[in-house]
Structure formats: structure tokens, C-alpha cells
Coordinates of C-alpha atoms in Angstrom, one line a residue:
X1 CA -44.4 -1.5 -10.0
X2 CA -44.6 -5.0 -10.7
X3 CA -41.8 -6.8 -13.1
X4 CA -43.7 -6.7 -16.3
X5 CA -44.6 -2.8 -15.9
X6 CA -41.2 -2.6 -15.2
X7 CA -39.6 -4.9 -18.0
X8 CA -41.8 -3.5 -20.8
X9 CA -41.4 -2.7 -24.3
X10 CA -38.9 0.1 -24.9
X11 CA -37.4 -0.2 -21.4
X12 CA -33.7 0.8 -21.2
X13 CA -31.4 -2.4 -19.8
X14 CA -27.6 -3.0 -19.7
X15 CA -26.4 -6.1 -20.5
X16 CA -23.0 -7.9 -20.4
X17 CA -20.1 -7.1 -23.2
X18 CA -16.6 -8.3 -23.5
X19 CA -15.2 -5.7 -24.6
X20 CA -17.0 -2.6 -22.8
X21 CA -18.1 -4.7 -20.1
X22 CA -21.5 -3.5 -19.9
X23 CA -23.5 -1.9 -23.0
X24 CA -27.1 -0.5 -23.0
X25 CA -29.8 -2.2 -25.2
X26 CA -33.8 -2.0 -25.0
X27 CA -36.5 -4.5 -24.9
X28 CA -37.9 -5.3 -28.2
X29 CA -41.0 -6.8 -26.4
X30 CA -43.0 -7.0 -22.8
X31 CA -41.7 -9.7 -20.4
X32 CA -44.1 -12.1 -19.7
X33 CA -42.5 -15.0 -18.0
X34 CA -40.7 -16.1 -21.6
X35 CA -37.4 -17.6 -21.5
X36 CA -36.0 -15.6 -23.9
X37 CA -35.8 -11.6 -24.4
X38 CA -35.3 -9.8 -27.8
X39 CA -32.9 -6.7 -27.2
X40 CA -32.1 -3.7 -29.4
X41 CA -28.6 -2.8 -28.6
X42 CA -27.8 1.2 -28.8
X43 CA -23.8 0.7 -29.3
X44 CA -24.0 -0.8 -32.8
X45 CA -28.0 -1.0 -33.8
X46 CA -28.0 -4.3 -33.9
X47 CA -30.8 -7.2 -32.4
X48 CA -29.6 -9.5 -29.8
X49 CA -31.5 -12.4 -27.6
X50 CA -31.0 -12.7 -24.1
X51 CA -31.9 -16.2 -22.5
X52 CA -33.3 -16.5 -19.3
X53 CA -33.6 -19.1 -16.8
X54 CA -35.6 -17.6 -14.3
X55 CA -36.5 -13.7 -13.2
X56 CA -32.9 -13.3 -11.6
X57 CA -31.6 -13.2 -15.1
X58 CA -33.5 -10.2 -16.0
X59 CA -30.8 -7.6 -17.2
X60 CA -30.3 -4.6 -15.1
X61 CA -32.5 -1.5 -15.7
X62 CA -31.0 1.6 -16.6
X63 CA -32.1 4.8 -14.3
X64 CA -34.3 7.5 -15.9
X65 CA -32.4 10.2 -18.0
X66 CA -33.1 12.9 -15.1
X67 CA -31.4 10.8 -12.4
X68 CA -27.7 10.0 -14.9
X69 CA -24.8 12.3 -13.3
X70 CA -26.4 12.5 -9.7
X71 CA -23.9 13.7 -7.6
X72 CA -24.7 11.0 -5.0
X73 CA -25.1 7.1 -6.1
X74 CA -27.4 6.6 -3.5
X75 CA -29.9 8.8 -5.3
X76 CA -30.2 6.8 -8.3
X77 CA -33.5 4.4 -8.4
X78 CA -31.5 1.3 -9.5
X79 CA -28.3 1.0 -7.6
X80 CA -26.0 -1.9 -9.3
X81 CA -22.7 -2.1 -11.1
X82 CA -24.0 -0.7 -14.7
X83 CA -25.6 2.0 -12.9
X84 CA -22.8 3.3 -10.9
X85 CA -19.9 2.8 -13.5
X86 CA -22.4 5.1 -15.8
X87 CA -22.8 7.2 -13.7
X88 CA -19.1 7.8 -12.8
X89 CA -18.5 7.6 -16.7
X90 CA -20.8 10.4 -17.2
X91 CA -19.5 13.0 -14.5
X92 CA -15.8 12.2 -15.1
X93 CA -15.7 12.3 -19.2
X94 CA -18.6 14.6 -20.0
X95 CA -18.6 16.8 -16.7
X96 CA -14.8 16.7 -15.6
X97 CA -16.2 16.1 -12.4
X98 CA -13.9 13.5 -10.1
X99 CA -15.7 13.4 -7.3
X100 CA -19.0 11.6 -6.5
X101 CA -20.5 10.8 -2.8
X102 CA -22.0 7.3 -2.2
X103 CA -23.8 8.6 1.0
X104 CA -20.9 8.5 3.4
X105 CA -18.2 7.6 1.2
X106 CA -16.6 9.7 -1.3
X107 CA -15.5 7.9 -5.0
X108 CA -12.7 9.8 -6.5
X109 CA -11.1 9.4 -9.5
X110 CA -7.7 9.6 -10.3
X111 CA -7.5 12.2 -13.5
X112 CA -3.6 11.9 -13.5
X113 CA -3.0 15.4 -13.8
X114 CA -3.1 18.7 -11.9
X115 CA -6.7 20.3 -11.6
X116 CA -7.3 23.8 -9.9
X117 CA -9.9 22.6 -7.5
X118 CA -7.5 22.4 -4.1
X119 CA -6.6 26.2 -4.0
X120 CA -7.2 28.8 -0.7
X121 CA -10.5 30.0 -2.3
X122 CA -11.9 26.6 -2.7
X123 CA -10.7 25.4 0.8
X124 CA -12.5 28.8 1.9
X125 CA -15.5 27.9 0.2
X126 CA -16.0 24.5 2.0
X127 CA -15.2 25.6 5.4
X128 CA -18.3 25.6 7.6
X129 CA -20.6 24.0 5.1
X130 CA -22.6 20.7 5.4
X131 CA -21.3 18.2 3.3
X132 CA -24.7 17.4 1.4
X133 CA -24.9 21.1 0.3
X134 CA -21.7 21.5 -1.9
X135 CA -20.4 19.5 -4.5
X136 CA -18.5 16.2 -3.8
X137 CA -14.7 17.2 -2.6
X138 CA -12.1 15.8 -0.4
X139 CA -12.5 18.9 1.2
X140 CA -16.4 18.3 2.2
X141 CA -14.8 15.0 3.8
X142 CA -12.7 17.0 5.5
X143 CA -15.0 19.5 6.8
X144 CA -17.3 16.9 8.0
X145 CA -14.7 15.1 10.1
X146 CA -13.8 18.3 11.9
X147 CA -17.7 19.3 12.3
X148 CA -18.0 16.0 13.7
X149 CA -15.0 16.1 16.0
X150 CA -15.9 19.7 17.2
X151 CA -19.1 19.7 17.9
X152 CA -20.2 16.1 18.9
X153 CA -16.4 15.2 20.9
X154 CA -16.3 12.7 18.7
X155 CA -12.8 11.4 17.3
X156 CA -12.8 10.9 13.8
X157 CA -10.7 8.9 10.8
X158 CA -10.7 9.3 7.2
X159 CA -10.0 5.7 5.8
X160 CA -8.4 6.3 2.1
X161 CA -8.5 3.0 0.2
X162 CA -8.1 1.8 -3.2
X163 CA -6.5 0.3 -5.6
X164 CA -2.6 0.6 -6.3
X165 CA -2.4 4.2 -8.3
X166 CA -5.7 5.3 -7.6
X167 CA -4.4 8.6 -5.9
X168 CA -4.8 7.9 -2.2
X169 CA -1.6 9.7 -1.2
X170 CA -2.6 12.8 -3.1
X171 CA -6.0 12.8 -1.6
X172 CA -4.8 12.3 2.1
X173 CA -2.3 14.9 1.3
X174 CA -5.3 17.3 0.5
X175 CA -7.1 16.0 3.7
X176 CA -4.2 17.2 5.6
X177 CA -3.6 20.4 3.9
X178 CA -7.5 21.3 4.5
X179 CA -7.0 21.0 8.2
X180 CA -3.4 22.9 8.4
X181 CA -4.9 25.6 6.2
X182 CA -8.7 26.1 8.1
X183 CA -7.7 25.1 11.4
X184 CA -4.1 26.5 11.7
X185 CA -2.1 25.8 15.5
X186 CA -2.8 27.0 18.6
X187 CA 1.1 28.3 19.3
X188 CA 3.7 29.8 17.0
X189 CA 5.5 26.5 16.3
X190 CA 3.2 26.2 13.0
X191 CA 2.8 22.3 13.8
X192 CA 0.2 22.4 10.8
X193 CA 3.1 23.2 8.5
X194 CA 5.3 20.6 10.2
X195 CA 2.6 17.8 9.2
X196 CA 2.6 18.8 5.7
X197 CA 6.2 19.0 5.7
X198 CA 6.4 15.3 6.5
X199 CA 5.0 14.0 3.6
X200 CA 7.8 15.4 1.1
X201 CA 10.1 13.3 3.2
X202 CA 7.9 10.1 3.5
X203 CA 7.7 9.9 -0.3
X204 CA 11.3 10.0 -0.6
X205 CA 11.9 7.4 1.6
X206 CA 8.6 5.2 1.3
X207 CA 7.3 6.0 -2.3
X208 CA 8.6 4.5 -5.9
X209 CA 7.9 4.3 -9.5
X210 CA 6.0 1.0 -10.5
X211 CA 4.2 0.4 -13.5
X212 CA 1.0 1.6 -12.1
X213 CA 1.7 4.7 -10.4
X214 CA 5.2 6.8 -10.6
X215 CA 4.9 7.9 -7.0
X216 CA 3.3 5.0 -5.3
X217 CA 3.3 4.5 -1.5
X218 CA 5.1 1.4 -0.6
X219 CA 4.1 1.4 2.8
X220 CA 1.0 2.3 5.0
X221 CA 1.1 5.5 6.9
X222 CA -1.5 6.5 9.7
X223 CA -1.4 10.0 10.6
X224 CA -3.2 11.1 13.9
X225 CA -3.8 14.8 13.8
X226 CA -4.4 15.9 17.8
X227 CA -6.6 19.0 18.5
X228 CA -7.1 21.0 21.6
X229 CA -10.0 21.6 23.7
X230 CA -10.5 25.2 21.4
X231 CA -10.1 22.8 18.2
X232 CA -6.9 23.8 17.1
X233 CA -3.7 21.5 15.8
X234 CA -1.7 21.0 18.8
X235 CA 0.5 18.1 17.4
X236 CA 0.6 14.8 15.2
X237 CA 1.8 11.4 15.4
X238 CA 2.5 8.9 12.6
X239 CA 2.5 5.4 12.5
X240 CA 3.9 3.1 9.4
X241 CA 2.8 -0.4 8.4
X242 CA 4.1 -2.9 5.9
X243 CA 7.4 -1.4 4.3
X244 CA 8.1 -3.1 1.3
X245 CA 11.6 -4.0 2.3
X246 CA 12.0 -6.2 -0.9
X247 CA 12.2 -3.0 -3.2
X248 CA 15.7 -1.8 -1.3
X249 CA 17.3 -5.2 -3.1
X250 CA 15.2 -5.9 -6.4
X251 CA 13.0 -4.0 -8.9
X252 CA 10.6 -5.4 -11.6
X253 CA 10.9 -4.0 -15.1
X254 CA 10.2 -0.6 -15.5
X255 CA 10.2 0.2 -12.0
X256 CA 12.2 1.8 -9.3
X257 CA 14.0 1.5 -6.0
X258 CA 12.7 4.5 -3.4
X259 CA 12.9 8.0 -4.8
X260 CA 15.7 8.9 -2.0
X261 CA 18.2 6.4 -3.7
X262 CA 17.9 8.6 -7.4
X263 CA 17.6 11.7 -5.4
X264 CA 21.3 11.2 -3.8
X265 CA 22.3 9.9 -7.0
X266 CA 21.3 13.1 -8.8
X267 CA 23.6 14.8 -6.7
X268 CA 26.6 12.7 -6.9
X269 CA 28.5 15.7 -8.7
X270 CA 27.5 18.0 -5.9
X271 CA 30.7 19.5 -3.8
X272 CA 28.8 18.2 -0.6
X273 CA 28.2 14.8 -1.6
X274 CA 31.4 14.1 -3.7
X275 CA 32.8 12.0 -0.2
X276 CA 29.8 9.5 -0.6
X277 CA 31.2 8.6 -4.0
X278 CA 27.8 7.9 -5.8
X279 CA 27.4 7.8 -9.4
X280 CA 24.3 7.3 -12.4
X281 CA 21.6 5.1 -10.7
X282 CA 22.4 2.9 -13.6
X283 CA 25.7 1.9 -12.0
X284 CA 24.1 0.4 -8.8
X285 CA 22.5 -3.0 -8.7
X286 CA 20.1 -1.7 -6.6
X287 CA 18.8 0.7 -8.8
X288 CA 19.5 -0.3 -12.3
X289 CA 17.2 -3.5 -12.1
X290 CA 14.3 -2.1 -13.7
X291 CA 16.2 -0.5 -16.4
X292 CA 14.2 2.6 -16.3
X293 CA 15.8 5.1 -13.8
X294 CA 13.9 8.4 -14.3
X295 CA 10.4 9.6 -14.2
X296 CA 8.9 12.4 -17.1
X297 CA 8.6 15.5 -15.8
X298 CA 10.7 14.9 -12.4
X299 CA 14.0 16.4 -11.9
X300 CA 15.2 14.1 -8.6
X301 CA 17.8 17.2 -7.6
X302 CA 15.2 19.4 -7.2
X303 CA 13.1 16.7 -5.1
X304 CA 16.3 16.1 -3.1
X305 CA 16.4 20.2 -2.1
X306 CA 12.6 19.6 -1.8
X307 CA 13.2 16.8 1.0
X308 CA 15.9 18.4 2.4
X309 CA 14.1 21.7 3.2
X310 CA 11.5 19.5 5.0
X311 CA 14.0 17.7 7.0
X312 CA 15.2 21.4 8.3
X313 CA 11.8 22.4 8.9
X314 CA 11.2 19.2 11.1
X315 CA 14.5 19.6 13.0
X316 CA 16.9 17.2 11.5
X317 CA 19.9 19.2 10.6
X318 CA 22.3 19.1 7.7
X319 CA 25.0 17.2 9.4
X320 CA 22.4 14.4 10.2
X321 CA 21.0 14.7 6.9
X322 CA 24.6 13.8 5.6
X323 CA 24.4 10.9 8.0
X324 CA 21.3 9.7 6.5
X325 CA 23.0 10.2 2.7
X326 CA 26.0 8.6 3.9
X327 CA 23.9 5.1 4.7
X328 CA 21.8 5.5 1.8
X329 CA 25.3 5.5 -0.2
X330 CA 26.5 2.4 1.8
X331 CA 23.4 0.4 1.1
X332 CA 24.0 1.5 -2.4
X333 CA 27.8 0.1 -2.4
X334 CA 26.8 -2.9 -0.9
X335 CA 24.6 -4.1 -3.3
X336 CA 27.8 -4.1 -5.7
X337 CA 29.7 -6.5 -3.6
X338 CA 30.3 -9.5 -5.7
X339 CA 30.6 -13.1 -4.6
X340 CA 32.4 -16.0 -6.3
X341 CA 32.7 -19.8 -5.4
X342 CA 35.8 -20.8 -3.9
X343 CA 37.9 -22.7 -6.4
X344 CA 38.5 -26.0 -4.2
X345 CA 35.0 -26.0 -2.7
X346 CA 31.8 -25.2 -3.9
X347 CA 30.2 -25.3 -0.7
X348 CA 32.1 -21.9 0.1
X349 CA 32.3 -18.6 -1.6
X350 CA 34.6 -15.3 -0.7
X351 CA 34.6 -11.6 -2.1
X352 CA 37.2 -11.2 -4.4
X353 CA 40.2 -9.1 -3.0
X354 CA 39.8 -6.5 -5.7
X355 CA 36.3 -5.7 -5.1
X356 CA 36.0 -1.9 -5.1
X357 CA 32.6 -1.5 -3.5
X358 CA 33.6 -3.3 0.0
X359 CA 35.9 -1.1 1.2
X360 CA 33.7 2.0 0.2
X361 CA 30.8 0.2 2.0
X362 CA 32.9 -0.1 5.3
X363 CA 34.1 4.0 5.1
X364 CA 30.1 5.0 4.5
X365 CA 29.2 2.5 7.3
X366 CA 32.2 3.5 9.9
X367 CA 33.1 -0.3 10.1
X368 CA 35.6 -2.6 9.5
X369 CA 35.0 -3.9 6.0
X370 CA 37.3 -7.1 6.5
X371 CA 35.4 -8.2 9.2
X372 CA 32.2 -7.4 7.3
X373 CA 33.9 -9.4 4.4
X374 CA 34.1 -12.6 6.7
X375 CA 30.7 -12.8 7.8
X376 CA 28.8 -12.1 4.7
X377 CA 30.6 -15.4 3.9
X378 CA 30.1 -17.2 6.8
X379 CA 27.8 -17.9 10.1
X380 CA 28.0 -19.0 13.5
X381 CA 26.4 -21.9 14.5
X382 CA 25.7 -22.7 18.1
X383 CA 25.2 -26.2 19.5
X384 CA 25.0 -27.6 23.1
X385 CA 29.0 -28.4 23.5
X386 CA 30.5 -25.5 21.2
X387 CA 30.3 -22.8 18.8
X388 CA 31.3 -23.7 15.2
X389 CA 31.8 -21.1 11.8
X390 CA 30.3 -22.6 9.0
X391 CA 30.8 -21.1 5.2
X392 CA 27.7 -19.8 3.3
X393 CA 27.3 -21.2 -0.3
X394 CA 27.2 -18.5 -3.2
X395 CA 23.7 -18.3 -3.2
X396 CA 23.1 -17.7 0.5
X397 CA 25.8 -15.4 0.8
X398 CA 23.8 -13.1 -1.7
X399 CA 20.8 -13.6 0.3
X400 CA 22.6 -12.7 3.2
X401 CA 24.0 -9.4 1.5
X402 CA 20.3 -8.2 0.2
X403 CA 18.7 -9.3 3.8
X404 CA 21.2 -7.0 5.5
X405 CA 20.7 -4.0 3.2
X406 CA 17.2 -4.5 3.8
X407 CA 17.5 -4.1 7.6
X408 CA 19.5 -1.4 7.8
X409 CA 17.3 0.4 4.8
X410 CA 14.4 -0.8 7.2
X411 CA 16.1 0.5 10.8
X412 CA 16.8 3.8 8.8
X413 CA 13.0 4.3 7.7
X414 CA 11.7 4.0 11.5
X415 CA 14.9 6.0 13.0
X416 CA 13.4 8.6 10.4
X417 CA 9.6 8.3 11.2
X418 CA 10.6 8.6 15.3
X419 CA 12.3 11.8 14.2
X420 CA 9.6 13.1 12.5
X421 CA 7.1 12.0 15.7
X422 CA 9.5 13.9 18.1
X423 CA 9.2 17.1 16.1
X424 CA 5.2 16.7 15.6
X425 CA 4.9 16.1 19.0
X426 CA 3.6 18.2 21.8
X427 CA 3.7 18.8 25.6
X428 CA 0.0 20.2 25.4
X429 CA -3.3 18.2 26.3
X430 CA -4.6 16.4 23.2
X431 CA -8.5 16.4 23.7
X432 CA -9.3 14.7 20.5
X433 CA -8.1 13.8 17.1
X434 CA -8.7 13.3 13.4
X435 CA -6.8 10.5 11.6
X436 CA -6.2 10.0 8.2
X437 CA -5.1 6.5 7.0
X438 CA -3.2 5.7 3.7
X439 CA -2.4 2.4 2.5
X440 CA -1.7 0.2 0.0
X441 CA -4.5 -0.7 -2.3
X442 CA -5.3 -4.4 -3.3
X443 CA -2.8 -5.4 -5.3
X444 CA -2.5 -8.1 -7.9
X445 CA 0.4 -8.4 -10.6
X446 CA 1.8 -11.3 -13.1
X447 CA 4.1 -12.6 -10.2
X448 CA 2.6 -12.4 -6.4
X449 CA 4.7 -12.7 -3.4
X450 CA 4.7 -12.4 0.1
X451 CA 4.3 -8.2 0.1
X452 CA 1.2 -8.8 -1.8
X453 CA -0.5 -11.5 0.2
X454 CA 0.1 -9.1 3.4
X455 CA -1.2 -5.9 1.4
X456 CA -4.4 -8.1 0.5
X457 CA -4.9 -9.2 3.6
X458 CA -4.8 -5.6 5.1
X459 CA -7.3 -4.6 2.4
X460 CA -9.8 -7.7 3.4
X461 CA -9.8 -6.1 6.8
X462 CA -10.3 -2.8 5.3
X463 CA -13.1 -4.3 3.7
X464 CA -15.1 -5.5 6.7
X465 CA -14.6 -2.4 8.6
X466 CA -16.4 -0.8 5.9
X467 CA -19.0 -3.5 5.2
X468 CA -19.5 -3.3 9.1
X469 CA -20.0 0.4 9.1
X470 CA -21.8 1.0 6.1
X471 CA -24.3 -1.7 6.2
X472 CA -24.3 -3.9 9.1
X473 CA -24.3 -1.3 11.9
X474 CA -26.7 0.8 10.0
X475 CA -29.3 -2.1 9.6
X476 CA -28.9 -2.3 13.3
X477 CA -29.5 0.8 14.0
X478 CA -32.8 0.6 11.7
X479 CA -34.0 -2.2 13.6
X480 CA -33.3 -0.7 17.0
X481 CA -35.2 2.4 16.2
X482 CA -38.2 0.2 14.2
X483 CA -37.5 2.1 11.0
X484 CA -39.5 0.3 8.0
X485 CA -37.0 -0.6 5.2
X486 CA -35.8 -3.6 2.9
X487 CA -32.8 -5.6 4.3
X488 CA -29.8 -5.1 2.1
X489 CA -27.7 -8.2 1.7
X490 CA -24.3 -7.4 1.5
X491 CA -21.1 -9.7 1.0
X492 CA -19.2 -10.7 4.2
X493 CA -15.8 -11.4 3.6
X494 CA -15.4 -13.1 7.2
X495 CA -14.7 -16.3 5.8
X496 CA -11.8 -15.2 3.6
X497 CA -10.6 -13.5 6.7
X498 CA -10.8 -16.6 8.8
X499 CA -9.0 -19.0 5.7
X500 CA -5.9 -16.2 6.5
X501 CA -6.0 -15.4 10.2
X502 CA -7.9 -18.6 12.0
X503 CA -6.7 -21.4 13.6
X504 CA -4.9 -23.7 10.9
X505 CA -5.3 -20.8 8.7
X506 CA -2.8 -19.6 6.2
X507 CA -0.6 -17.3 8.7
X508 CA -0.7 -19.8 11.3
X509 CA 0.3 -22.7 9.2
X510 CA 3.2 -20.5 7.9
X511 CA 4.7 -19.7 11.1
X512 CA 4.4 -23.2 12.5
X513 CA 6.7 -23.8 9.0
X514 CA 9.1 -21.4 10.0
X515 CA 9.8 -23.1 13.6
X516 CA 10.6 -26.4 11.8
X517 CA 14.3 -27.2 11.3
X518 CA 13.9 -27.9 7.6
X519 CA 10.7 -26.1 7.0
X520 CA 10.6 -24.7 3.1
X521 CA 8.1 -23.6 1.1
X522 CA 7.2 -26.3 -0.7
X523 CA 6.2 -27.9 2.6
X524 CA 4.0 -25.2 3.6
X525 CA 2.5 -25.0 0.0
X526 CA 1.5 -29.2 0.6
X527 CA -0.3 -28.6 3.9
X528 CA -2.4 -25.4 2.3
X529 CA -3.5 -27.7 0.1
X530 CA -4.2 -30.3 2.5
X531 CA -6.0 -28.4 5.2
X532 CA -7.8 -25.8 2.2
X533 CA -8.7 -27.2 -0.6
X534 CA -12.3 -27.6 0.3
X535 CA -12.3 -24.1 1.8
X536 CA -14.4 -21.5 -0.3
X537 CA -12.2 -19.0 -0.6
X538 CA -8.6 -21.0 -1.7
X539 CA -7.9 -22.7 -4.6
X540 CA -5.0 -25.1 -6.2
X541 CA -3.7 -23.6 -9.5
X542 CA -4.1 -26.8 -11.9
X543 CA -1.1 -26.0 -13.4
X544 CA 1.4 -25.7 -10.5
X545 CA 2.4 -27.3 -7.3
X546 CA 4.2 -24.0 -6.0
X547 CA 1.2 -21.6 -5.7
X548 CA -2.0 -21.1 -4.3
X549 CA -5.0 -19.0 -5.1
X550 CA -7.2 -16.9 -2.9
X551 CA -10.7 -15.6 -3.9
X552 CA -10.5 -12.3 -2.4
X553 CA -13.5 -9.6 -2.4
X554 CA -11.8 -7.7 -5.0
X555 CA -10.5 -10.6 -7.2
X556 CA -9.1 -13.7 -7.4
X557 CA -5.1 -13.4 -6.7
X558 CA -2.6 -16.5 -7.5
X559 CA 0.4 -16.1 -5.1
X560 CA 3.7 -18.0 -5.8
X561 CA 5.0 -19.4 -2.7
X562 CA 8.9 -18.6 -3.3
X563 CA 10.3 -16.6 -0.5
X564 CA 7.5 -16.7 1.9
X565 CA 9.3 -18.8 4.9
X566 CA 12.6 -16.3 4.6
X567 CA 10.4 -13.2 4.3
X568 CA 8.1 -14.3 7.4
X569 CA 11.3 -15.2 9.1
X570 CA 13.4 -11.9 8.4
X571 CA 16.3 -12.9 10.0
X572 CA 19.8 -11.1 10.1
X573 CA 22.9 -12.6 11.3
X574 CA 24.2 -11.6 14.7
X575 CA 27.7 -11.2 13.6
X576 CA 26.5 -8.5 10.8
X577 CA 24.8 -6.7 13.5
X578 CA 27.7 -6.7 16.0
X579 CA 30.0 -5.3 13.3
X580 CA 27.3 -2.2 12.7
X581 CA 27.0 -1.8 16.5
X582 CA 30.5 -1.1 16.6
X583 CA 30.3 1.7 13.9
X584 CA 32.5 4.8 14.4
X585 CA 29.2 6.9 13.2
X586 CA 26.7 7.4 16.0
X587 CA 23.5 7.3 13.8
X588 CA 24.6 3.7 12.5
X589 CA 25.1 2.4 16.2
X590 CA 22.0 4.2 17.3
X591 CA 20.0 2.1 14.3
X592 CA 21.5 -1.4 15.8
X593 CA 21.3 -0.8 19.3
X594 CA 19.9 -3.9 21.3
X595 CA 16.8 -1.5 22.1
X596 CA 16.2 -0.8 18.4
X597 CA 16.8 -4.6 17.0
X598 CA 15.5 -6.7 19.8
X599 CA 14.7 -10.0 18.5
X600 CA 15.7 -9.7 14.7
X601 CA 19.1 -10.9 14.8
X602 CA 20.3 -14.1 16.3
X603 CA 23.2 -16.6 15.2
X604 CA 21.6 -19.7 13.6
X605 CA 21.0 -22.6 16.3
X606 CA 20.4 -26.4 15.6

């Protein structure tokens, strides 16, 4: 049909709106090439005029009513932003359906409540069924992955992507539950139960309450489920990425630290936990900064019991569990260690002799507290001819304390993941696998730092992978098979990725500045302005000399430069690590063995 036939009097269209994004309207006249269209707005019954510079400015056409609510967006006559949003709105708000297909992609809307669509009967209904023959569901995607793996001997991966709070972690859990329920394990070790048991542990040590989500994953996770020749689960392996270490020492308003800290605080009065000298979370700096330590409907003590049951199922016994909790308690007490300026020299500081938390921290870590008192306030400098001890300033000591706390937690996190992988491993030969990736969604907050930069960079790479498979490779296949079709022009985010990872890109310049003896966030920022101001995906904010803007595929994000260099260096003082290596407790010493900390700690050199 011609444009004149489509844009005739009475045709339904979508026009932009500041409040509701898109609103429905109808043409009051035929379009014959005029520069202004008269529209009747359905929302309020008003008349509106739309100026047109060219045919490209014509409003988006609305789909025929018969297609509204389709379970596959590719079935729509017109596939554009308002059509997609309206179709999802109808399905979710009017039909209570949270899932919709878009070709091979499953679009999910988080209902923020439990729905009765994940029980055993639903799993059974999807078993063995083709994806297009059933209503959209995460189980249909899981079944399709299993079919392609088992029938065509092709390894599969399910990528769960979306904004923070979109429900990625829950979707990933249901996909794994489907495999565990439908496929089962080849032997009697109940590998599938162990795979599911890893979830409460990883949520306890890697999830936290944020302003968007009460159970937000603050790390990325890829679980690879191994299958035998007969398509039975024989083991699994987990890889983790980008743990948000900064959360250990700082939480924004109305946010929490990792769940596990609040779980052990809830058990403070339990007989088994009395030796850990815990208290309410508002007593500890590392758990009280968000000033909102509880989650509605969540009992942290009950959650601790679930975490401990999962630990036990995965072979981490109660003795080892208490060692883990003792380390976590030590981190909390470390956060309450205070420093004060030396009265005679403000370039020096010390820990007050009556500080109650330092000896408790020493007891929890099994270390000499007096040695730690010294090396939290001093550093060793190696020159060509001698070794010097230089005092730290007050701010440097607080930074050293926080850096060590983050490092201890990160090493403990990695140790737990290693132990879980041991429990999930098998000696049987894996012939194929299905991977499930649950990684941070795109993030943009009031203040965005190094963490958001890394998260959004990862999402740029995921978006590129999506475009590669859904558009580029598919259209290349059409060309190869000489299929007639209209070429689809899709957004290619390669220039944004080049800006970040290319030669003299943002990361390249950051690493270079970190190597400079007097490198600083400000100097690095000035280099970014110098090299990239003309780049398509980079901007300098008008009112700030301490931030930069990247035009990502999802949104424009302004990043504050404060702390980028220190977070990228991730340096821990060697003297502090040596104290922990000498711990009376086996687990602490193991966390800081040379093998586990190679390259992570070093004396300051000049």
C-alpha cells in the first residue's frame, strides 16, 4: 500500500507525549504531502496539529485491533516503539500475562509478586513441547535450549538481560529449576538439587537491597550445567564477575550491604553465635549507612537457616560455616575501628588505645591486633637503598581499612564459589552443556562511579552479541540462501565499545594513568576531554570538570571520576596481608595464601 493509502482519514496513529510517552490519535484528513496534519487525540478528545518536515516525520501507525495482544511481537504489522509498549501493556495490564515473545527472545515484565505459573504441573506441560506451540514462558525457552542441545548436539546458553530490578535472577533460577526437574541427574548424588541449593548461598553473599530491588544481584553469574551422552545432568560449574566490593564498606540511603551480614546480626543472640560478639545492624558502620536495615516480609534469621541448610547440602559443614561467619563478624568490627589525628603531627594518625573493636577484630581473624594497629596507620616504602616506614594520614588510614575489608570479603566470596564448584563437579565426562548467564542490568543512578561504568560496559558487549545474532548473522544467512527480504537497519554499538576498550580509549587511558607516580582522577579526566570530546559517544558535561558522559545504547550516563584510579588499582598493603597470612585460623590463612593473592598486594614503591 502507498503512504497516501495508509495515512488516510480515520487512520489510527501514535504521537509522542511528555507524560505518557505515546498517546493514540486518528487522522482528521487524508495525507497528501501537506506540511501539517490535523489529529484527533483519543486520550482527551482534543484536536492537535502535527508539523511535518518530510515523510520521515509521519507518526507511527497503530496496529489493527485484531493483532493487539499478540504473544509474539514479530506478528505485528508495525513493529516500532509505541507498538511494542502498547502490546506489552495490553498483555500485562489487561490479560495478566508477563511473558511475550519477540522471535527467539522472551520479553518478561516483573510483576513484583509471586505468580502460580511455575509449579510442577506447568513444568510438565512444557516438557517436550515446541516453543511456538505454547504460551510464552521461561520454561519454553529452557525446553527449547534442551531440545537443541539434545537433538542437534549443540551447546546452548540462555542470556538473561535487563535493567536492575527487572527480575533477571528469578528468571535464571526458574530456568535452572526446569532443567533440574525435567532432566534429573544420572547418578544418586542429586546434582540437580545441589545446583538449586547454590542459589540461596549466592544470594546471601552476592545480593543486596537497593532502591530499585530488595534482592538485587551485585555480581554477575554464569552457571554451566553439564550433560552426559544420555542427556542427564552430571555436574555444573559457576563463574562470577564484577562483585560490587564497594558495597561492603558503603551503602547509599535506603540500601543495604550484602544479605549475609544482616543474617548473622539477626542471629547475634543465638548461643552458637555469642562468641562472634555481634549486635544489631545499626551498631555497625558497614551495615547502618543506608539507615534502612530491614526488608518488608523478610526474616533475616529464617534466611540464615536457609543459607546454612544450603551450605550443608553442598558439603560445607557447620564448623566451616562458623569460620565463615567469624570472618564476616571480623569485617563488621573492622568497620567500627576508629582513627584520630596525632596531636603533634597531623600527617600522622593512630587508633585510640580504648578502641573496643580492634581487639575483637583481631580475635575474629586470629591475628595480632597490635600488629594490625601499626599497619593500618603506616605503610612500608622500598627505595633503591633502604626500606622506610611512612605514616598514613587520617584519610589514608580510613581508606586502607576499607580497602582491606573489601579485599577480605572478595577473597571469602571467591573461596565460597570455589567450594561450591567442588561440590557441583563430577568425574564423569561432560559431552555438552547449557549455560545460564545472569549478569547486572544496565545501571544509571544519581551518582555513577567505576562500578556502573564496568556494569554498563558489560551490557554494551551483551547488546552487541544480541545484535550480532538477531540481526547481522540472520541477515547474512538470508543473503547466503538468496531469500528475498527487506534489509533491516539496526543500531550498531561498536563505536561505543571502541571508545571504551580501543587504543587510547577510556580503559587504556585509565590504566596508563594508574601507572603514573602522581596519577590522579583529575589528570585522567583531562586526558579524556583531550582525546574524546569529538567522539560520537562521549561528551563533556557543561557544568562539571570532574565527570564525563557516555552515550550508551540504553541511555546517556554521567560518570563521576572520583575514585576511578583507586578502584582500578585495587591495591592492598603487603604488611596487612602478611598479618592475615599468619592467622591462627586455617581458613583466614588459606584466603591469603600466595596462590590466592598473587599480584593483589604490594609494598608502595617510588
